[in-house]
Amino acid sequence: MRAEITIDGADGAGAIYITWAPLHSTISLVEASGGADPVDVVLRNQNPSSEGGQIVFRNVMPGAEQDTLQLRLPTDGTPIDFFIAGKFGHPSVEDKDAVIEVVEANTGAVLSTMSLMVRIRKNADALTTGERDRFLSAFAILNNQGTGRFRDFRDMHRDDTSLEAHGRAGFLPWHRAYLLDLERELQLIDPSVTLPYWKFDEPAPNLFTRAFIGDPNRLGRVRFVPGNPLEFWATDGVVAGIERSPFFDTDTSPAFVISEEATLLLGGPQNLYAEFRDMEGDPHGFAHTSFGGSISQIDTAAKDPLFFLLHVNVDRLWAKWQWLNRRFDTADPATYPFLGSAGGPGATRVGHNLLDTMWPWNQVTGSGSPNDRPNTAPGGNFPTSPSGNAPDLTPTVGDMIDYQGVFDVGNRLGFDYDDFSPIL
Ligand SMILES: [Cu+2]
């Protein structure tokens, strides 16, 4: 007799990557010996005290999470529903380090095991060397010294595309999509990778090293230890490396930004998105201009890998503000203020209204007010991922808001952060 578990969201190879969001699952008995009595089983973590990923279970949604779950399984193989999620505070540190064990309640016999990964975006300064090196390797492969698919991401973020992404309400949703697109590309190379964040209001001495994101020489040319996958980083067809000169002591100081606590209060007494998005200036803009070099200018920022870690933190701050204030309901103007689409009453520039599709994933180019877009649309439609059920190929601004499906379980984008969970 065995127990077979099926979890929604398995990839083509059958591997499963979960976050803090509960996923529907089923379990059924196979090869049960003829008796009509159902079999009681217990689902649990195989290594409940390990450093790696841990799982929690629920009978129903919504429902209380449990470290173990007892279920009664019919011997005719009828599947029983349950839900699994990563246990908050216990993300994986490597692929498949979270192991579910199914044991028969009466005998203690192990009927089956299943390995998965609780895949969570983490603070770059606190990664294990394994996590760091897998991220750097995947990123370097995606760039392939300036000739790889990363070129599209570099080209999406330039002066002539800036109006799509900056200066209005869509700043945060556009960059959320941009990062998620990049992360999904990295996960095609190594599914155990997530984008780490640079928590720019704290010192990050483990990030600004030659073994990680590099450290400049006196001319502002970033240097790496031999063997760092970023060692031969090149963009725009030029093997000039990375120019980046911090104006702060990266070993002991944060960037010139307001604190996370102050950022999370930017929404004012009513916690309005329209006010919170002032964070595009400080801390976001000030994090960029805490350096000289390419990261300080919109047109060249994406040439520096650090830019992406900076923006993951910007996204984390928005997500954390959403979590603190329950700002996931797109029908609530405090969550996002523009209800219409470009050209409609009360609408702002195309690409920043709730119902507008976002460039470049909509593949729309060229002028034509009110729908002016850049002349090129690098990279194609938005990539799908087995680990999320959204967005579709041409995401709207609104599709980026309820990123874990708090209001709409069909809008699970498939990422989470290590320091809070919107599901809690
Ligand atoms: Cu930025």
PDB file of C-alpha atoms in Angstrom, residues 240-407:
ATOM      1  CA  ALA A 240      33.909  47.335 -19.954  1.00  0.00           C
ATOM      2  CA  GLY A 241      32.675  45.724 -16.791  1.00  0.00           C
ATOM      3  CA  ILE A 242      30.607  47.611 -14.240  1.00  0.00           C
ATOM      4  CA  GLU A 243      31.121  51.228 -13.132  1.00  0.00           C
ATOM      5  CA  ARG A 244      29.881  51.812  -9.589  1.00  0.00           C
ATOM      6  CA  SER A 245      31.282  54.144  -6.915  1.00  0.00           C
ATOM      7  CA  PRO A 246      29.404  54.141  -3.615  1.00  0.00           C
ATOM      8  CA  PHE A 247      29.281  57.472  -1.749  1.00  0.00           C
ATOM      9  CA  PHE A 248      28.801  55.572   1.530  1.00  0.00           C
ATOM     10  CA  ASP A 249      30.856  52.973   3.375  1.00  0.00           C
ATOM     11  CA  THR A 250      29.338  49.721   2.138  1.00  0.00           C
ATOM     12  CA  ASP A 251      30.848  47.761   5.052  1.00  0.00           C
ATOM     13  CA  THR A 252      29.348  49.820   7.849  1.00  0.00           C
ATOM     14  CA  SER A 253      26.608  52.116   6.515  1.00  0.00           C
ATOM     15  CA  PRO A 254      23.273  52.031   4.737  1.00  0.00           C
ATOM     16  CA  ALA A 255      22.631  54.026   1.564  1.00  0.00           C
ATOM     17  CA  PHE A 256      21.378  57.636   1.883  1.00  0.00           C
ATOM     18  CA  VAL A 257      17.756  56.599   2.292  1.00  0.00           C
ATOM     19  CA  ILE A 258      14.965  56.876   4.838  1.00  0.00           C
ATOM     20  CA  SER A 259      14.514  53.812   7.017  1.00  0.00           C
ATOM     21  CA  GLU A 260      12.135  50.958   6.296  1.00  0.00           C
ATOM     22  CA  GLU A 261       9.972  52.114   9.239  1.00  0.00           C
ATOM     23  CA  ALA A 262       9.714  55.606   7.770  1.00  0.00           C
ATOM     24  CA  THR A 263       9.012  54.216   4.290  1.00  0.00           C
ATOM     25  CA  LEU A 264       6.119  52.127   5.575  1.00  0.00           C
ATOM     26  CA  LEU A 265       4.528  55.289   7.022  1.00  0.00           C
ATOM     27  CA  LEU A 266       4.619  57.196   3.723  1.00  0.00           C
ATOM     28  CA  GLY A 267       1.002  56.307   2.988  1.00  0.00           C
ATOM     29  CA  GLY A 268      -0.047  58.772   5.663  1.00  0.00           C
ATOM     30  CA  PRO A 269      -2.754  58.339   8.308  1.00  0.00           C
ATOM     31  CA  GLN A 270      -5.082  56.657   5.805  1.00  0.00           C
ATOM     32  CA  ASN A 271      -2.361  54.478   4.283  1.00  0.00           C
ATOM     33  CA  LEU A 272      -3.077  55.520   0.716  1.00  0.00           C
ATOM     34  CA  TYR A 273      -1.148  54.170  -2.259  1.00  0.00           C
ATOM     35  CA  ALA A 274      -1.301  57.631  -3.828  1.00  0.00           C
ATOM     36  CA  GLU A 275       0.897  58.856  -0.980  1.00  0.00           C
ATOM     37  CA  PHE A 276       2.963  55.715  -0.413  1.00  0.00           C
ATOM     38  CA  ARG A 277       4.253  55.880  -3.973  1.00  0.00           C
ATOM     39  CA  ASP A 278       6.314  58.922  -2.961  1.00  0.00           C
ATOM     40  CA  MET A 279       8.841  56.225  -2.119  1.00  0.00           C
ATOM     41  CA  GLU A 280       9.868  56.432  -5.778  1.00  0.00           C
ATOM     42  CA  GLY A 281      11.947  59.448  -4.642  1.00  0.00           C
ATOM     43  CA  ASP A 282      13.198  58.448  -1.194  1.00  0.00           C
ATOM     44  CA  PRO A 283      14.189  55.686  -0.591  1.00  0.00           C
ATOM     45  CA  HIS A 284      14.169  54.399  -4.225  1.00  0.00           C
ATOM     46  CA  GLY A 285      15.772  57.289  -6.078  1.00  0.00           C
ATOM     47  CA  PHE A 286      18.154  58.028  -3.237  1.00  0.00           C
ATOM     48  CA  ALA A 287      19.308  54.415  -3.211  1.00  0.00           C
ATOM     49  CA  HIS A 288      20.232  54.831  -6.898  1.00  0.00           C
ATOM     50  CA  THR A 289      22.042  58.125  -6.330  1.00  0.00           C
ATOM     51  CA  SER A 290      23.965  56.794  -3.347  1.00  0.00           C
ATOM     52  CA  PHE A 291      26.403  55.714  -6.076  1.00  0.00           C
ATOM     53  CA  GLY A 292      28.204  57.233  -8.998  1.00  0.00           C
ATOM     54  CA  GLY A 293      28.276  55.097 -12.119  1.00  0.00           C
ATOM     55  CA  SER A 294      25.685  53.384 -14.236  1.00  0.00           C
ATOM     56  CA  ILE A 295      23.208  52.582 -11.450  1.00  0.00           C
ATOM     57  CA  SER A 296      22.635  56.313 -10.812  1.00  0.00           C
ATOM     58  CA  GLN A 297      20.957  56.952 -14.218  1.00  0.00           C
ATOM     59  CA  ILE A 298      17.737  55.449 -15.627  1.00  0.00           C
ATOM     60  CA  ASP A 299      19.299  54.832 -19.045  1.00  0.00           C
ATOM     61  CA  THR A 300      22.197  52.791 -17.696  1.00  0.00           C
ATOM     62  CA  ALA A 301      21.007  51.413 -14.340  1.00  0.00           C
ATOM     63  CA  ALA A 302      20.119  47.988 -15.732  1.00  0.00           C
ATOM     64  CA  LYS A 303      23.748  47.475 -16.803  1.00  0.00           C
ATOM     65  CA  ASP A 304      24.581  46.848 -13.131  1.00  0.00           C
ATOM     66  CA  PRO A 305      23.344  43.605 -11.521  1.00  0.00           C
ATOM     67  CA  LEU A 306      23.005  45.482  -8.201  1.00  0.00           C
ATOM     68  CA  PHE A 307      20.139  47.468  -9.759  1.00  0.00           C
ATOM     69  CA  PHE A 308      17.922  44.383  -9.645  1.00  0.00           C
ATOM     70  CA  LEU A 309      18.661  43.705  -5.964  1.00  0.00           C
ATOM     71  CA  LEU A 310      17.862  47.354  -5.227  1.00  0.00           C
ATOM     72  CA  HIS A 311      14.524  47.029  -6.991  1.00  0.00           C
ATOM     73  CA  VAL A 312      13.626  43.767  -5.288  1.00  0.00           C
ATOM     74  CA  ASN A 313      13.858  45.719  -2.041  1.00  0.00           C
ATOM     75  CA  VAL A 314      11.636  48.454  -3.470  1.00  0.00           C
ATOM     76  CA  ASP A 315       9.120  45.748  -4.367  1.00  0.00           C
ATOM     77  CA  ARG A 316       9.465  44.172  -0.915  1.00  0.00           C
ATOM     78  CA  LEU A 317       8.718  47.505   0.734  1.00  0.00           C
ATOM     79  CA  TRP A 318       5.561  47.891  -1.352  1.00  0.00           C
ATOM     80  CA  ALA A 319       4.541  44.291  -0.615  1.00  0.00           C
ATOM     81  CA  LYS A 320       5.188  44.797   3.091  1.00  0.00           C
ATOM     82  CA  TRP A 321       3.128  48.005   3.062  1.00  0.00           C
ATOM     83  CA  GLN A 322       0.346  46.074   1.299  1.00  0.00           C
ATOM     84  CA  TRP A 323       0.521  43.346   3.945  1.00  0.00           C
ATOM     85  CA  LEU A 324       0.551  45.765   6.907  1.00  0.00           C
ATOM     86  CA  ASN A 325      -2.464  47.681   5.575  1.00  0.00           C
ATOM     87  CA  ARG A 326      -4.289  44.883   3.720  1.00  0.00           C
ATOM     88  CA  ARG A 327      -3.950  46.640   0.392  1.00  0.00           C
ATOM     89  CA  PHE A 328      -4.699  43.771  -2.011  1.00  0.00           C
ATOM     90  CA  ASP A 329      -8.229  44.645  -3.145  1.00  0.00           C
ATOM     91  CA  THR A 330      -7.971  46.383  -6.509  1.00  0.00           C
ATOM     92  CA  ALA A 331     -11.535  47.708  -6.132  1.00  0.00           C
ATOM     93  CA  ASP A 332     -10.352  49.841  -3.193  1.00  0.00           C
ATOM     94  CA  PRO A 333      -8.808  53.144  -4.375  1.00  0.00           C
ATOM     95  CA  ALA A 334      -6.539  53.121  -1.302  1.00  0.00           C
ATOM     96  CA  THR A 335      -4.894  50.032  -2.835  1.00  0.00           C
ATOM     97  CA  TYR A 336      -4.433  51.680  -6.230  1.00  0.00           C
ATOM     98  CA  PRO A 337      -6.043  54.956  -7.243  1.00  0.00           C
ATOM     99  CA  PHE A 338      -6.748  54.821 -10.968  1.00  0.00           C
ATOM    100  CA  LEU A 339      -9.805  52.796 -11.803  1.00  0.00           C
ATOM    101  CA  GLY A 340     -10.000  53.308 -15.516  1.00  0.00           C
ATOM    102  CA  SER A 341      -7.842  52.899 -18.565  1.00  0.00           C
ATOM    103  CA  ALA A 342      -5.938  55.325 -20.770  1.00  0.00           C
ATOM    104  CA  GLY A 343      -8.143  57.943 -22.440  1.00  0.00           C
ATOM    105  CA  GLY A 344     -11.027  57.402 -20.009  1.00  0.00           C
ATOM    106  CA  PRO A 345     -12.306  59.856 -17.421  1.00  0.00           C
ATOM    107  CA  GLY A 346      -9.816  60.486 -14.616  1.00  0.00           C
ATOM    108  CA  ALA A 347      -7.153  58.411 -16.354  1.00  0.00           C
ATOM    109  CA  THR A 348      -3.461  59.178 -16.290  1.00  0.00           C
ATOM    110  CA  ARG A 349      -0.758  58.262 -18.790  1.00  0.00           C
ATOM    111  CA  VAL A 350      -1.150  54.907 -20.558  1.00  0.00           C
ATOM    112  CA  GLY A 351       0.560  52.075 -18.705  1.00  0.00           C
ATOM    113  CA  HIS A 352      -0.242  53.567 -15.285  1.00  0.00           C
ATOM    114  CA  ASN A 353      -4.014  53.018 -15.078  1.00  0.00           C
ATOM    115  CA  LEU A 354      -5.351  49.967 -13.299  1.00  0.00           C
ATOM    116  CA  LEU A 355      -6.805  48.354 -16.436  1.00  0.00           C
ATOM    117  CA  ASP A 356      -4.012  49.260 -18.864  1.00  0.00           C
ATOM    118  CA  THR A 357      -1.806  46.484 -20.167  1.00  0.00           C
ATOM    119  CA  MET A 358       1.877  47.029 -19.528  1.00  0.00           C
ATOM    120  CA  TRP A 359       4.595  47.534 -22.106  1.00  0.00           C
ATOM    121  CA  PRO A 360       6.629  45.642 -23.301  1.00  0.00           C
ATOM    122  CA  TRP A 361       4.727  42.471 -22.423  1.00  0.00           C
ATOM    123  CA  ASN A 362       1.687  43.673 -24.418  1.00  0.00           C
ATOM    124  CA  GLN A 363       4.037  44.040 -27.421  1.00  0.00           C
ATOM    125  CA  VAL A 364       2.412  47.370 -28.352  1.00  0.00           C
ATOM    126  CA  THR A 365       4.740  49.912 -30.003  1.00  0.00           C
ATOM    127  CA  GLY A 366       4.554  53.334 -31.594  1.00  0.00           C
ATOM    128  CA  SER A 367       2.716  56.591 -31.101  1.00  0.00           C
ATOM    129  CA  GLY A 368      -0.999  57.362 -31.110  1.00  0.00           C
ATOM    130  CA  SER A 369      -2.384  59.344 -28.194  1.00  0.00           C
ATOM    131  CA  PRO A 370      -3.578  58.350 -25.639  1.00  0.00           C
ATOM    132  CA  ASN A 371      -1.700  55.120 -26.199  1.00  0.00           C
ATOM    133  CA  ASP A 372       1.861  56.259 -26.927  1.00  0.00           C
ATOM    134  CA  ARG A 373       4.360  53.474 -26.370  1.00  0.00           C
ATOM    135  CA  PRO A 374       8.083  53.067 -27.116  1.00  0.00           C
ATOM    136  CA  ASN A 375       9.132  52.143 -30.646  1.00  0.00           C
ATOM    137  CA  THR A 376      10.287  48.674 -29.702  1.00  0.00           C
ATOM    138  CA  ALA A 377       9.002  46.060 -27.245  1.00  0.00           C
ATOM    139  CA  PRO A 378      11.912  43.808 -26.223  1.00  0.00           C
ATOM    140  CA  GLY A 379      11.406  40.345 -24.824  1.00  0.00           C
ATOM    141  CA  GLY A 380       7.987  39.202 -25.978  1.00  0.00           C
ATOM    142  CA  ASN A 381       4.942  38.379 -23.870  1.00  0.00           C
ATOM    143  CA  PHE A 382       5.055  37.670 -20.155  1.00  0.00           C
ATOM    144  CA  PRO A 383       6.406  34.167 -19.386  1.00  0.00           C
ATOM    145  CA  THR A 384       4.205  31.644 -17.624  1.00  0.00           C
ATOM    146  CA  SER A 385       5.449  29.664 -14.640  1.00  0.00           C
ATOM    147  CA  PRO A 386       4.134  26.432 -13.133  1.00  0.00           C
ATOM    148  CA  SER A 387       4.713  28.010  -9.709  1.00  0.00           C
ATOM    149  CA  GLY A 388       2.106  30.715 -10.292  1.00  0.00           C
ATOM    150  CA  ASN A 389      -1.262  30.828 -12.025  1.00  0.00           C
ATOM    151  CA  ALA A 390      -0.932  34.463 -13.111  1.00  0.00           C
ATOM    152  CA  PRO A 391      -0.464  36.819 -14.844  1.00  0.00           C
ATOM    153  CA  ASP A 392      -1.494  36.066 -18.399  1.00  0.00           C
ATOM    154  CA  LEU A 393       0.668  36.869 -21.432  1.00  0.00           C
ATOM    155  CA  THR A 394      -0.242  40.576 -21.413  1.00  0.00           C
ATOM    156  CA  PRO A 395      -0.528  41.647 -17.764  1.00  0.00           C
ATOM    157  CA  THR A 396      -2.355  44.761 -16.673  1.00  0.00           C
ATOM    158  CA  VAL A 397      -1.236  47.096 -13.934  1.00  0.00           C
ATOM    159  CA  GLY A 398      -3.962  45.634 -11.719  1.00  0.00           C
ATOM    160  CA  ASP A 399      -2.662  42.086 -12.214  1.00  0.00           C
ATOM    161  CA  MET A 400       0.462  42.963 -10.193  1.00  0.00           C
ATOM    162  CA  ILE A 401      -1.352  44.035  -7.026  1.00  0.00           C
ATOM    163  CA  ASP A 402      -2.863  40.937  -5.346  1.00  0.00           C
ATOM    164  CA  TYR A 403       0.373  39.062  -5.911  1.00  0.00           C
ATOM    165  CA  GLN A 404      -0.379  36.085  -3.634  1.00  0.00           C
ATOM    166  CA  GLY A 405      -4.034  35.784  -4.467  1.00  0.00           C
ATOM    167  CA  VAL A 406      -5.265  37.088  -1.106  1.00  0.00           C
ATOM    168  CA  PHE A 407      -8.477  38.307  -2.763  1.00  0.00           C
TER     169      PHE A 407
END
